[in-house]
Amino acid sequence: MADTRPIGVFDSGIGGLTVLREIWKVLPGESTIYFGDNSRAPYGNKSRSTIIRYSLQNMKFLESKDVKMIVIACNTASAYAYDTLKDRAGVPVVEVVTPGAEAAIRATKNGRIGIIGTKATISTGVYKKAVEDCAEKHGIKNIEIYQKTCPLFVSLAEEGWWDNEIARLTAKEYLTPLKEAGIDTLVMACTHYPLLAKVIGEIMGDVITLVNTGEAAAAVVKNMLTEGGNTSGDAGTPKREFFTSDEPEMFESVATPFLGEGLPSGTGHFTTDRYEVEI
Ligand code: DGL
């Protein structure tokens, strides 16, 4: 029987829309509810306990909307809070780290993989471990991992500066060490980075495969729903809802480039800090 409940997706703000758009591409018939925690963003420079608390609160909100699955569409929240959410959620939880790692292992030919993300994501070492675990699982030896935090990419993406001289100079500064290390695969381990893919590609050169973790996660969402018999089938027009913890107008004004299309009007406002959670 068709499961017409929506897929719940959350992020620290607008970046997760790059994940949502990938979900829409592979599952156009599914209803979705997106929550952007804009009033408490960014998560990328917060502590572990804060990120876990915020993520648990966001999970509670999505559960109150009777979602059939929760997608952590934020690399930072995935890196810190996935284990906790997976244990506590009443529905399956999908994160973006392992799918990104799997995609990197599939793509690399020379075994040299770069990972770029927020300070919080990189400092957990979760991505590095995920890539190493995937390599081991597939019997691939001699993997070398090079990591780099690129905090300014988030501001550039939000400012709409993803294809100008400032973006190019910033990318050059951040990425030159990875290029010099001879990587052939680069994991964009932050929701905002796919917007800068053109400039990142220019700096790194054609030989590099860029891994979009949102795309990789969307494929996992599709597989899980299909294998579990939980797709919505031909249930008619899907409903696409949006909520933000900050001003809806503000959210709507910056969302379009991240989503790749205009938002349906009527973004709701909701703050999840009202939920009491234990870490
Ligand atoms: N969504 C975050 C991530 O993917 C980036 C923005 C933030 O720091 O909150 O890591």
PDB file of C-alpha atoms and ligand atoms in Angstrom:
ATOM      1  CA  MET A   1       0.000   0.000   0.000  1.00  0.00           C
ATOM      2  CA  ALA A   2       1.212   3.488  -0.828  1.00  0.00           C
ATOM      3  CA  ASP A   3       2.684   5.487   2.028  1.00  0.00           C
ATOM      4  CA  THR A   4       1.649   9.067   1.352  1.00  0.00           C
ATOM      5  CA  ARG A   5       3.214  10.562   4.472  1.00  0.00           C
ATOM      6  CA  PRO A   6       5.801  13.246   3.668  1.00  0.00           C
ATOM      7  CA  ILE A   7       9.572  12.937   3.863  1.00  0.00           C
ATOM      8  CA  GLY A   8      10.882  15.287   6.582  1.00  0.00           C
ATOM      9  CA  VAL A   9      14.056  17.210   5.795  1.00  0.00           C
ATOM     10  CA  PHE A  10      15.931  19.578   8.067  1.00  0.00           C
ATOM     11  CA  ASP A  11      18.993  21.779   7.910  1.00  0.00           C
ATOM     12  CA  SER A  12      20.514  24.628   9.853  1.00  0.00           C
ATOM     13  CA  GLY A  13      18.962  26.979   7.302  1.00  0.00           C
ATOM     14  CA  ILE A  14      18.800  27.200   3.539  1.00  0.00           C
ATOM     15  CA  GLY A  15      21.725  24.970   2.546  1.00  0.00           C
ATOM     16  CA  GLY A  16      19.679  21.792   2.892  1.00  0.00           C
ATOM     17  CA  LEU A  17      17.578  22.982  -0.026  1.00  0.00           C
ATOM     18  CA  THR A  18      20.418  21.696  -2.239  1.00  0.00           C
ATOM     19  CA  VAL A  19      19.674  18.258  -0.771  1.00  0.00           C
ATOM     20  CA  LEU A  20      15.911  18.700  -1.103  1.00  0.00           C
ATOM     21  CA  ARG A  21      16.218  19.545  -4.788  1.00  0.00           C
ATOM     22  CA  GLU A  22      18.103  16.280  -5.346  1.00  0.00           C
ATOM     23  CA  ILE A  23      15.336  14.388  -3.515  1.00  0.00           C
ATOM     24  CA  TRP A  24      12.716  16.041  -5.714  1.00  0.00           C
ATOM     25  CA  LYS A  25      14.705  15.038  -8.811  1.00  0.00           C
ATOM     26  CA  VAL A  26      14.718  11.324  -7.980  1.00  0.00           C
ATOM     27  CA  LEU A  27      11.377  11.195  -6.155  1.00  0.00           C
ATOM     28  CA  PRO A  28       9.141  13.755  -7.850  1.00  0.00           C
ATOM     29  CA  GLY A  29       5.955  12.158  -6.551  1.00  0.00           C
ATOM     30  CA  GLU A  30       6.827  12.384  -2.849  1.00  0.00           C
ATOM     31  CA  SER A  31       5.473  14.994  -0.458  1.00  0.00           C
ATOM     32  CA  THR A  32       8.140  16.771   1.572  1.00  0.00           C
ATOM     33  CA  ILE A  33       8.317  18.987   4.649  1.00  0.00           C
ATOM     34  CA  TYR A  34      11.451  21.098   4.978  1.00  0.00           C
ATOM     35  CA  PHE A  35      12.540  22.783   8.188  1.00  0.00           C
ATOM     36  CA  GLY A  36      15.331  25.378   8.085  1.00  0.00           C
ATOM     37  CA  ASP A  37      16.620  26.405  11.503  1.00  0.00           C
ATOM     38  CA  ASN A  38      17.708  29.816  10.194  1.00  0.00           C
ATOM     39  CA  SER A  39      17.372  31.631  13.504  1.00  0.00           C
ATOM     40  CA  ARG A  40      20.069  29.389  15.046  1.00  0.00           C
ATOM     41  CA  ALA A  41      22.295  28.991  11.963  1.00  0.00           C
ATOM     42  CA  PRO A  42      25.099  28.480  11.270  1.00  0.00           C
ATOM     43  CA  TYR A  43      25.653  25.115  12.926  1.00  0.00           C
ATOM     44  CA  GLY A  44      29.147  24.799  11.449  1.00  0.00           C
ATOM     45  CA  ASN A  45      30.854  26.726  14.251  1.00  0.00           C
ATOM     46  CA  LYS A  46      28.751  25.378  17.160  1.00  0.00           C
ATOM     47  CA  SER A  47      29.704  22.797  19.778  1.00  0.00           C
ATOM     48  CA  ARG A  48      28.831  19.124  19.641  1.00  0.00           C
ATOM     49  CA  SER A  49      26.220  19.288  22.421  1.00  0.00           C
ATOM     50  CA  THR A  50      24.496  22.289  20.860  1.00  0.00           C
ATOM     51  CA  ILE A  51      24.332  20.669  17.428  1.00  0.00           C
ATOM     52  CA  ILE A  52      22.895  17.465  18.920  1.00  0.00           C
ATOM     53  CA  ARG A  53      20.293  19.416  20.937  1.00  0.00           C
ATOM     54  CA  TYR A  54      19.198  21.472  17.940  1.00  0.00           C
ATOM     55  CA  SER A  55      18.999  18.358  15.775  1.00  0.00           C
ATOM     56  CA  LEU A  56      16.870  16.490  18.339  1.00  0.00           C
ATOM     57  CA  GLN A  57      14.511  19.454  18.537  1.00  0.00           C
ATOM     58  CA  ASN A  58      14.238  19.604  14.754  1.00  0.00           C
ATOM     59  CA  MET A  59      13.552  15.863  14.705  1.00  0.00           C
ATOM     60  CA  LYS A  60      10.680  16.337  17.168  1.00  0.00           C
ATOM     61  CA  PHE A  61       9.131  18.984  14.956  1.00  0.00           C
ATOM     62  CA  LEU A  62       9.253  16.747  11.896  1.00  0.00           C
ATOM     63  CA  GLU A  63       7.854  13.823  13.871  1.00  0.00           C
ATOM     64  CA  SER A  64       4.946  16.030  14.939  1.00  0.00           C
ATOM     65  CA  LYS A  65       4.199  16.361  11.214  1.00  0.00           C
ATOM     66  CA  ASP A  66       3.886  12.581  10.846  1.00  0.00           C
ATOM     67  CA  VAL A  67       6.796  12.154   8.444  1.00  0.00           C
ATOM     68  CA  LYS A  68       7.772   8.685   7.203  1.00  0.00           C
ATOM     69  CA  MET A  69      11.498   9.415   7.153  1.00  0.00           C
ATOM     70  CA  ILE A  70      13.854  12.114   8.405  1.00  0.00           C
ATOM     71  CA  VAL A  71      16.671  13.367   6.210  1.00  0.00           C
ATOM     72  CA  ILE A  72      19.444  15.276   7.972  1.00  0.00           C
ATOM     73  CA  ALA A  73      20.196  17.605   5.071  1.00  0.00           C
ATOM     74  CA  CYS A  74      23.145  19.201   6.833  1.00  0.00           C
ATOM     75  CA  ASN A  75      26.654  17.802   6.883  1.00  0.00           C
ATOM     76  CA  THR A  76      27.445  19.299  10.272  1.00  0.00           C
ATOM     77  CA  ALA A  77      24.306  17.875  11.915  1.00  0.00           C
ATOM     78  CA  SER A  78      24.882  14.537  10.177  1.00  0.00           C
ATOM     79  CA  ALA A  79      28.457  14.398  11.481  1.00  0.00           C
ATOM     80  CA  TYR A  80      27.456  15.086  15.082  1.00  0.00           C
ATOM     81  CA  ALA A  81      23.889  13.987  15.589  1.00  0.00           C
ATOM     82  CA  TYR A  82      23.105  11.074  13.278  1.00  0.00           C
ATOM     83  CA  ASP A  83      23.836   8.348  15.839  1.00  0.00           C
ATOM     84  CA  THR A  84      21.605  10.021  18.424  1.00  0.00           C
ATOM     85  CA  LEU A  85      18.750  10.675  16.015  1.00  0.00           C
ATOM     86  CA  LYS A  86      18.884   7.198  14.536  1.00  0.00           C
ATOM     87  CA  ASP A  87      18.437   5.735  18.040  1.00  0.00           C
ATOM     88  CA  ARG A  88      15.648   8.060  19.080  1.00  0.00           C
ATOM     89  CA  ALA A  89      13.575   8.693  15.973  1.00  0.00           C
ATOM     90  CA  GLY A  90      10.503   6.605  15.438  1.00  0.00           C
ATOM     91  CA  VAL A  91      11.152   6.571  11.669  1.00  0.00           C
ATOM     92  CA  PRO A  92      14.241   5.834   9.529  1.00  0.00           C
ATOM     93  CA  VAL A  93      16.861   8.578   9.455  1.00  0.00           C
ATOM     94  CA  VAL A  94      19.089   9.314   6.460  1.00  0.00           C
ATOM     95  CA  GLU A  95      22.236  11.387   6.765  1.00  0.00           C
ATOM     96  CA  VAL A  96      24.609  12.727   4.133  1.00  0.00           C
ATOM     97  CA  VAL A  97      28.046  11.554   5.321  1.00  0.00           C
ATOM     98  CA  THR A  98      28.052   7.843   4.420  1.00  0.00           C
ATOM     99  CA  PRO A  99      26.427   8.349   0.997  1.00  0.00           C
ATOM    100  CA  GLY A 100      29.050  11.031   0.268  1.00  0.00           C
ATOM    101  CA  ALA A 101      31.851   8.706   1.370  1.00  0.00           C
ATOM    102  CA  GLU A 102      30.519   5.834  -0.751  1.00  0.00           C
ATOM    103  CA  ALA A 103      30.310   8.115  -3.790  1.00  0.00           C
ATOM    104  CA  ALA A 104      33.915   9.243  -3.239  1.00  0.00           C
ATOM    105  CA  ILE A 105      35.185   5.674  -3.056  1.00  0.00           C
ATOM    106  CA  ARG A 106      33.301   4.784  -6.232  1.00  0.00           C
ATOM    107  CA  ALA A 107      34.770   7.806  -8.021  1.00  0.00           C
ATOM    108  CA  THR A 108      38.446   7.753  -7.058  1.00  0.00           C
ATOM    109  CA  LYS A 109      41.008   6.143  -9.339  1.00  0.00           C
ATOM    110  CA  ASN A 110      44.219   7.197  -7.619  1.00  0.00           C
ATOM    111  CA  GLY A 111      42.964   6.832  -4.031  1.00  0.00           C
ATOM    112  CA  ARG A 112      43.593  10.471  -3.140  1.00  0.00           C
ATOM    113  CA  ILE A 113      40.406  12.018  -1.846  1.00  0.00           C
ATOM    114  CA  GLY A 114      39.816  15.552  -0.616  1.00  0.00           C
ATOM    115  CA  ILE A 115      37.081  16.504   1.841  1.00  0.00           C
ATOM    116  CA  ILE A 116      35.979  20.097   2.346  1.00  0.00           C
ATOM    117  CA  GLY A 117      33.455  21.214   4.951  1.00  0.00           C
ATOM    118  CA  THR A 118      32.714  23.435   7.918  1.00  0.00           C
ATOM    119  CA  LYS A 119      35.042  23.576  10.914  1.00  0.00           C
ATOM    120  CA  ALA A 120      32.656  21.445  12.957  1.00  0.00           C
ATOM    121  CA  THR A 121      32.274  18.768  10.276  1.00  0.00           C
ATOM    122  CA  ILE A 122      35.979  18.435   9.565  1.00  0.00           C
ATOM    123  CA  SER A 123      36.979  18.481  13.233  1.00  0.00           C
ATOM    124  CA  THR A 124      34.793  15.453  14.037  1.00  0.00           C
ATOM    125  CA  GLY A 125      36.832  13.325  11.648  1.00  0.00           C
ATOM    126  CA  VAL A 126      33.555  11.557  10.841  1.00  0.00           C
ATOM    127  CA  TYR A 127      33.930  11.967   7.077  1.00  0.00           C
ATOM    128  CA  LYS A 128      37.504  10.715   7.090  1.00  0.00           C
ATOM    129  CA  LYS A 129      36.440   7.655   9.031  1.00  0.00           C
ATOM    130  CA  ALA A 130      33.440   7.073   6.767  1.00  0.00           C
ATOM    131  CA  VAL A 131      35.665   7.181   3.667  1.00  0.00           C
ATOM    132  CA  GLU A 132      38.186   4.822   5.290  1.00  0.00           C
ATOM    133  CA  ASP A 133      35.406   2.427   6.338  1.00  0.00           C
ATOM    134  CA  CYS A 134      33.936   2.402   2.824  1.00  0.00           C
ATOM    135  CA  ALA A 135      37.362   1.761   1.327  1.00  0.00           C
ATOM    136  CA  GLU A 136      37.844  -1.177   3.677  1.00  0.00           C
ATOM    137  CA  LYS A 137      34.381  -2.513   2.895  1.00  0.00           C
ATOM    138  CA  HIS A 138      35.182  -2.503  -0.819  1.00  0.00           C
ATOM    139  CA  GLY A 139      38.694  -3.922  -0.272  1.00  0.00           C
ATOM    140  CA  ILE A 140      40.378  -0.747  -1.531  1.00  0.00           C
ATOM    141  CA  LYS A 141      43.785  -0.077  -0.041  1.00  0.00           C
ATOM    142  CA  ASN A 142      46.128   2.914   0.007  1.00  0.00           C
ATOM    143  CA  ILE A 143      43.508   5.614   0.418  1.00  0.00           C
ATOM    144  CA  GLU A 144      44.924   9.034   1.243  1.00  0.00           C
ATOM    145  CA  ILE A 145      42.581  11.644   2.625  1.00  0.00           C
ATOM    146  CA  TYR A 146      43.174  15.386   2.616  1.00  0.00           C
ATOM    147  CA  GLN A 147      40.788  17.615   4.562  1.00  0.00           C
ATOM    148  CA  LYS A 148      40.243  21.354   4.527  1.00  0.00           C
ATOM    149  CA  THR A 149      37.786  23.663   6.204  1.00  0.00           C
ATOM    150  CA  CYS A 150      36.340  26.293   3.877  1.00  0.00           C
ATOM    151  CA  PRO A 151      34.169  28.426   6.182  1.00  0.00           C
ATOM    152  CA  LEU A 152      33.941  31.425   3.856  1.00  0.00           C
ATOM    153  CA  PHE A 153      32.229  29.340   1.168  1.00  0.00           C
ATOM    154  CA  VAL A 154      29.046  29.395   3.262  1.00  0.00           C
ATOM    155  CA  SER A 155      28.934  33.211   3.305  1.00  0.00           C
ATOM    156  CA  LEU A 156      29.826  33.421  -0.391  1.00  0.00           C
ATOM    157  CA  ALA A 157      26.996  31.056  -1.290  1.00  0.00           C
ATOM    158  CA  GLU A 158      24.478  32.951   0.834  1.00  0.00           C
ATOM    159  CA  GLU A 159      25.605  36.254  -0.641  1.00  0.00           C
ATOM    160  CA  GLY A 160      25.090  34.927  -4.157  1.00  0.00           C
ATOM    161  CA  TRP A 161      28.814  35.316  -4.869  1.00  0.00           C
ATOM    162  CA  TRP A 162      29.397  31.907  -6.406  1.00  0.00           C
ATOM    163  CA  ASP A 163      30.861  32.939  -9.720  1.00  0.00           C
ATOM    164  CA  ASN A 164      32.921  36.078  -9.268  1.00  0.00           C
ATOM    165  CA  GLU A 165      36.506  37.089  -8.587  1.00  0.00           C
ATOM    166  CA  ILE A 166      36.129  36.938  -4.797  1.00  0.00           C
ATOM    167  CA  ALA A 167      34.794  33.391  -4.998  1.00  0.00           C
ATOM    168  CA  ARG A 168      37.655  32.439  -7.329  1.00  0.00           C
ATOM    169  CA  LEU A 169      40.344  33.940  -5.068  1.00  0.00           C
ATOM    170  CA  THR A 170      38.850  32.335  -1.965  1.00  0.00           C
ATOM    171  CA  ALA A 171      38.585  28.962  -3.671  1.00  0.00           C
ATOM    172  CA  LYS A 172      42.178  29.216  -4.877  1.00  0.00           C
ATOM    173  CA  GLU A 173      43.401  29.974  -1.381  1.00  0.00           C
ATOM    174  CA  TYR A 174      41.497  27.089   0.184  1.00  0.00           C
ATOM    175  CA  LEU A 175      41.939  24.496  -2.529  1.00  0.00           C
ATOM    176  CA  THR A 176      45.509  24.902  -3.757  1.00  0.00           C
ATOM    177  CA  PRO A 177      46.923  22.504  -1.092  1.00  0.00           C
ATOM    178  CA  LEU A 178      44.397  19.846  -2.147  1.00  0.00           C
ATOM    179  CA  LYS A 179      45.262  20.340  -5.788  1.00  0.00           C
ATOM    180  CA  GLU A 180      48.969  20.078  -4.997  1.00  0.00           C
ATOM    181  CA  ALA A 181      48.295  16.851  -3.112  1.00  0.00           C
ATOM    182  CA  GLY A 182      47.073  15.349  -6.410  1.00  0.00           C
ATOM    183  CA  ILE A 183      43.567  14.406  -5.319  1.00  0.00           C
ATOM    184  CA  ASP A 184      41.250  13.148  -8.063  1.00  0.00           C
ATOM    185  CA  THR A 185      38.016  13.297  -6.039  1.00  0.00           C
ATOM    186  CA  LEU A 186      36.677  16.098  -3.865  1.00  0.00           C
ATOM    187  CA  VAL A 187      33.766  15.643  -1.473  1.00  0.00           C
ATOM    188  CA  MET A 188      31.756  18.843  -1.051  1.00  0.00           C
ATOM    189  CA  ALA A 189      30.861  18.004   2.540  1.00  0.00           C
ATOM    190  CA  CYS A 190      28.719  21.061   3.138  1.00  0.00           C
ATOM    191  CA  THR A 191      25.283  21.847   1.802  1.00  0.00           C
ATOM    192  CA  HIS A 192      26.322  25.247   0.444  1.00  0.00           C
ATOM    193  CA  TYR A 193      29.276  24.124  -1.624  1.00  0.00           C
ATOM    194  CA  PRO A 194      27.397  22.702  -4.654  1.00  0.00           C
ATOM    195  CA  LEU A 195      26.487  26.313  -5.466  1.00  0.00           C
ATOM    196  CA  LEU A 196      30.196  27.013  -5.847  1.00  0.00           C
ATOM    197  CA  ALA A 197      30.816  23.877  -7.901  1.00  0.00           C
ATOM    198  CA  LYS A 198      31.687  25.819 -11.055  1.00  0.00           C
ATOM    199  CA  VAL A 199      34.408  27.864  -9.373  1.00  0.00           C
ATOM    200  CA  ILE A 200      35.657  24.861  -7.380  1.00  0.00           C
ATOM    201  CA  GLY A 201      35.860  22.871 -10.630  1.00  0.00           C
ATOM    202  CA  GLU A 202      37.748  25.681 -12.354  1.00  0.00           C
ATOM    203  CA  ILE A 203      40.366  25.786  -9.613  1.00  0.00           C
ATOM    204  CA  MET A 204      40.727  22.023  -9.274  1.00  0.00           C
ATOM    205  CA  GLY A 205      40.677  21.265 -13.010  1.00  0.00           C
ATOM    206  CA  ASP A 206      38.783  18.766 -15.131  1.00  0.00           C
ATOM    207  CA  VAL A 207      40.490  15.712 -13.697  1.00  0.00           C
ATOM    208  CA  ILE A 208      38.599  16.077 -10.448  1.00  0.00           C
ATOM    209  CA  THR A 209      35.296  14.409  -9.663  1.00  0.00           C
ATOM    210  CA  LEU A 210      33.209  16.610  -7.395  1.00  0.00           C
ATOM    211  CA  VAL A 211      30.963  14.659  -5.035  1.00  0.00           C
ATOM    212  CA  ASN A 212      27.656  16.323  -4.176  1.00  0.00           C
ATOM    213  CA  THR A 213      26.645  14.690  -0.888  1.00  0.00           C
ATOM    214  CA  GLY A 214      23.017  15.753  -1.388  1.00  0.00           C
ATOM    215  CA  GLU A 215      22.803  13.833  -4.646  1.00  0.00           C
ATOM    216  CA  ALA A 216      24.333  10.768  -3.008  1.00  0.00           C
ATOM    217  CA  ALA A 217      21.923  11.006  -0.049  1.00  0.00           C
ATOM    218  CA  ALA A 218      18.900  11.398  -2.344  1.00  0.00           C
ATOM    219  CA  ALA A 219      19.775   8.083  -4.001  1.00  0.00           C
ATOM    220  CA  VAL A 220      19.807   6.445  -0.541  1.00  0.00           C
ATOM    221  CA  VAL A 221      16.417   7.968   0.305  1.00  0.00           C
ATOM    222  CA  LYS A 222      14.997   6.578  -2.929  1.00  0.00           C
ATOM    223  CA  ASN A 223      16.435   3.099  -2.340  1.00  0.00           C
ATOM    224  CA  MET A 224      15.204   2.910   1.230  1.00  0.00           C
ATOM    225  CA  LEU A 225      11.673   3.985   0.354  1.00  0.00           C
ATOM    226  CA  THR A 226      11.509   1.725  -2.663  1.00  0.00           C
ATOM    227  CA  GLU A 227      12.933  -1.332  -0.900  1.00  0.00           C
ATOM    228  CA  GLY A 228      10.735  -0.761   2.156  1.00  0.00           C
ATOM    229  CA  GLY A 229       7.624  -0.370  -0.020  1.00  0.00           C
ATOM    230  CA  ASN A 230       7.115   3.129   1.382  1.00  0.00           C
ATOM    231  CA  THR A 231       6.860   5.259  -1.725  1.00  0.00           C
ATOM    232  CA  SER A 232       3.713   7.278  -2.258  1.00  0.00           C
ATOM    233  CA  GLY A 233       2.964   5.525  -5.545  1.00  0.00           C
ATOM    234  CA  ASP A 234       0.542   7.391  -7.793  1.00  0.00           C
ATOM    235  CA  ALA A 235      -1.047   9.261  -4.937  1.00  0.00           C
ATOM    236  CA  GLY A 236      -1.608  12.451  -6.892  1.00  0.00           C
ATOM    237  CA  THR A 237       0.063  15.845  -6.585  1.00  0.00           C
ATOM    238  CA  PRO A 238       2.709  15.884  -3.866  1.00  0.00           C
ATOM    239  CA  LYS A 239       2.563  18.537  -1.159  1.00  0.00           C
ATOM    240  CA  ARG A 240       5.726  20.548  -0.590  1.00  0.00           C
ATOM    241  CA  GLU A 241       5.804  22.467   2.682  1.00  0.00           C
ATOM    242  CA  PHE A 242       8.453  24.751   4.157  1.00  0.00           C
ATOM    243  CA  PHE A 243       9.067  26.007   7.665  1.00  0.00           C
ATOM    244  CA  THR A 244      11.753  28.281   9.043  1.00  0.00           C
ATOM    245  CA  SER A 245      12.619  29.365  12.564  1.00  0.00           C
ATOM    246  CA  ASP A 246      13.383  32.874  11.278  1.00  0.00           C
ATOM    247  CA  GLU A 247      11.337  35.269   9.149  1.00  0.00           C
ATOM    248  CA  PRO A 248       9.578  33.414   6.281  1.00  0.00           C
ATOM    249  CA  GLU A 249      10.105  36.393   3.942  1.00  0.00           C
ATOM    250  CA  MET A 250      13.841  36.297   4.586  1.00  0.00           C
ATOM    251  CA  PHE A 251      13.935  32.542   3.957  1.00  0.00           C
ATOM    252  CA  GLU A 252      11.989  32.881   0.726  1.00  0.00           C
ATOM    253  CA  SER A 253      14.199  35.713  -0.531  1.00  0.00           C
ATOM    254  CA  VAL A 254      17.396  33.619  -0.399  1.00  0.00           C
ATOM    255  CA  ALA A 255      15.982  30.160  -1.136  1.00  0.00           C
ATOM    256  CA  THR A 256      15.598  30.114  -4.915  1.00  0.00           C
ATOM    257  CA  PRO A 257      19.253  29.642  -5.961  1.00  0.00           C
ATOM    258  CA  PHE A 258      19.658  26.844  -3.421  1.00  0.00           C
ATOM    259  CA  LEU A 259      16.506  25.085  -4.519  1.00  0.00           C
ATOM    260  CA  GLY A 260      16.989  25.782  -8.201  1.00  0.00           C
ATOM    261  CA  GLU A 261      13.421  27.071  -8.486  1.00  0.00           C
ATOM    262  CA  GLY A 262      11.068  29.424  -6.708  1.00  0.00           C
ATOM    263  CA  LEU A 263       9.501  28.395  -3.430  1.00  0.00           C
ATOM    264  CA  PRO A 264       5.787  27.858  -3.257  1.00  0.00           C
ATOM    265  CA  SER A 265       4.479  30.751  -1.161  1.00  0.00           C
ATOM    266  CA  GLY A 266       3.342  30.254   2.383  1.00  0.00           C
ATOM    267  CA  THR A 267       6.507  29.307   4.272  1.00  0.00           C
ATOM    268  CA  GLY A 268       5.530  28.679   7.877  1.00  0.00           C
ATOM    269  CA  HIS A 269       7.275  29.972  10.977  1.00  0.00           C
ATOM    270  CA  PHE A 270       8.166  27.600  13.813  1.00  0.00           C
ATOM    271  CA  THR A 271      10.833  27.599  16.491  1.00  0.00           C
ATOM    272  CA  THR A 272      11.946  24.203  17.736  1.00  0.00           C
ATOM    273  CA  ASP A 273      13.682  25.496  20.889  1.00  0.00           C
ATOM    274  CA  ARG A 274      10.346  24.975  22.671  1.00  0.00           C
ATOM    275  CA  TYR A 275      11.027  21.223  22.734  1.00  0.00           C
ATOM    276  CA  GLU A 276      12.705  19.894  25.870  1.00  0.00           C
ATOM    277  CA  VAL A 277      15.301  17.294  24.921  1.00  0.00           C
ATOM    278  CA  GLU A 278      17.886  15.329  26.828  1.00  0.00           C
ATOM    279  CA  ILE A 279      21.268  14.850  25.253  1.00  0.00           C
TER     280      ILE A 279
HETATM  281  N1  DGL B   1      24.355  23.176   6.504  1.00  0.00           N
HETATM  282  C1  DGL B   1      25.708  23.278   6.979  1.00  0.00           C
HETATM  283  C2  DGL B   1      26.509  22.047   6.555  1.00  0.00           C
HETATM  284  O1  DGL B   1      26.168  21.349   5.620  1.00  0.00           O
HETATM  285  C3  DGL B   1      26.385  24.537   6.506  1.00  0.00           C
HETATM  286  C4  DGL B   1      25.852  25.793   7.134  1.00  0.00           C
HETATM  287  C5  DGL B   1      26.046  25.844   8.626  1.00  0.00           C
HETATM  288  O2  DGL B   1      27.195  25.936   9.103  1.00  0.00           O
HETATM  289  O3  DGL B   1      25.040  25.802   9.323  1.00  0.00           O
HETATM  290  O4  DGL B   1      27.515  21.742   7.143  1.00  0.00           O
END
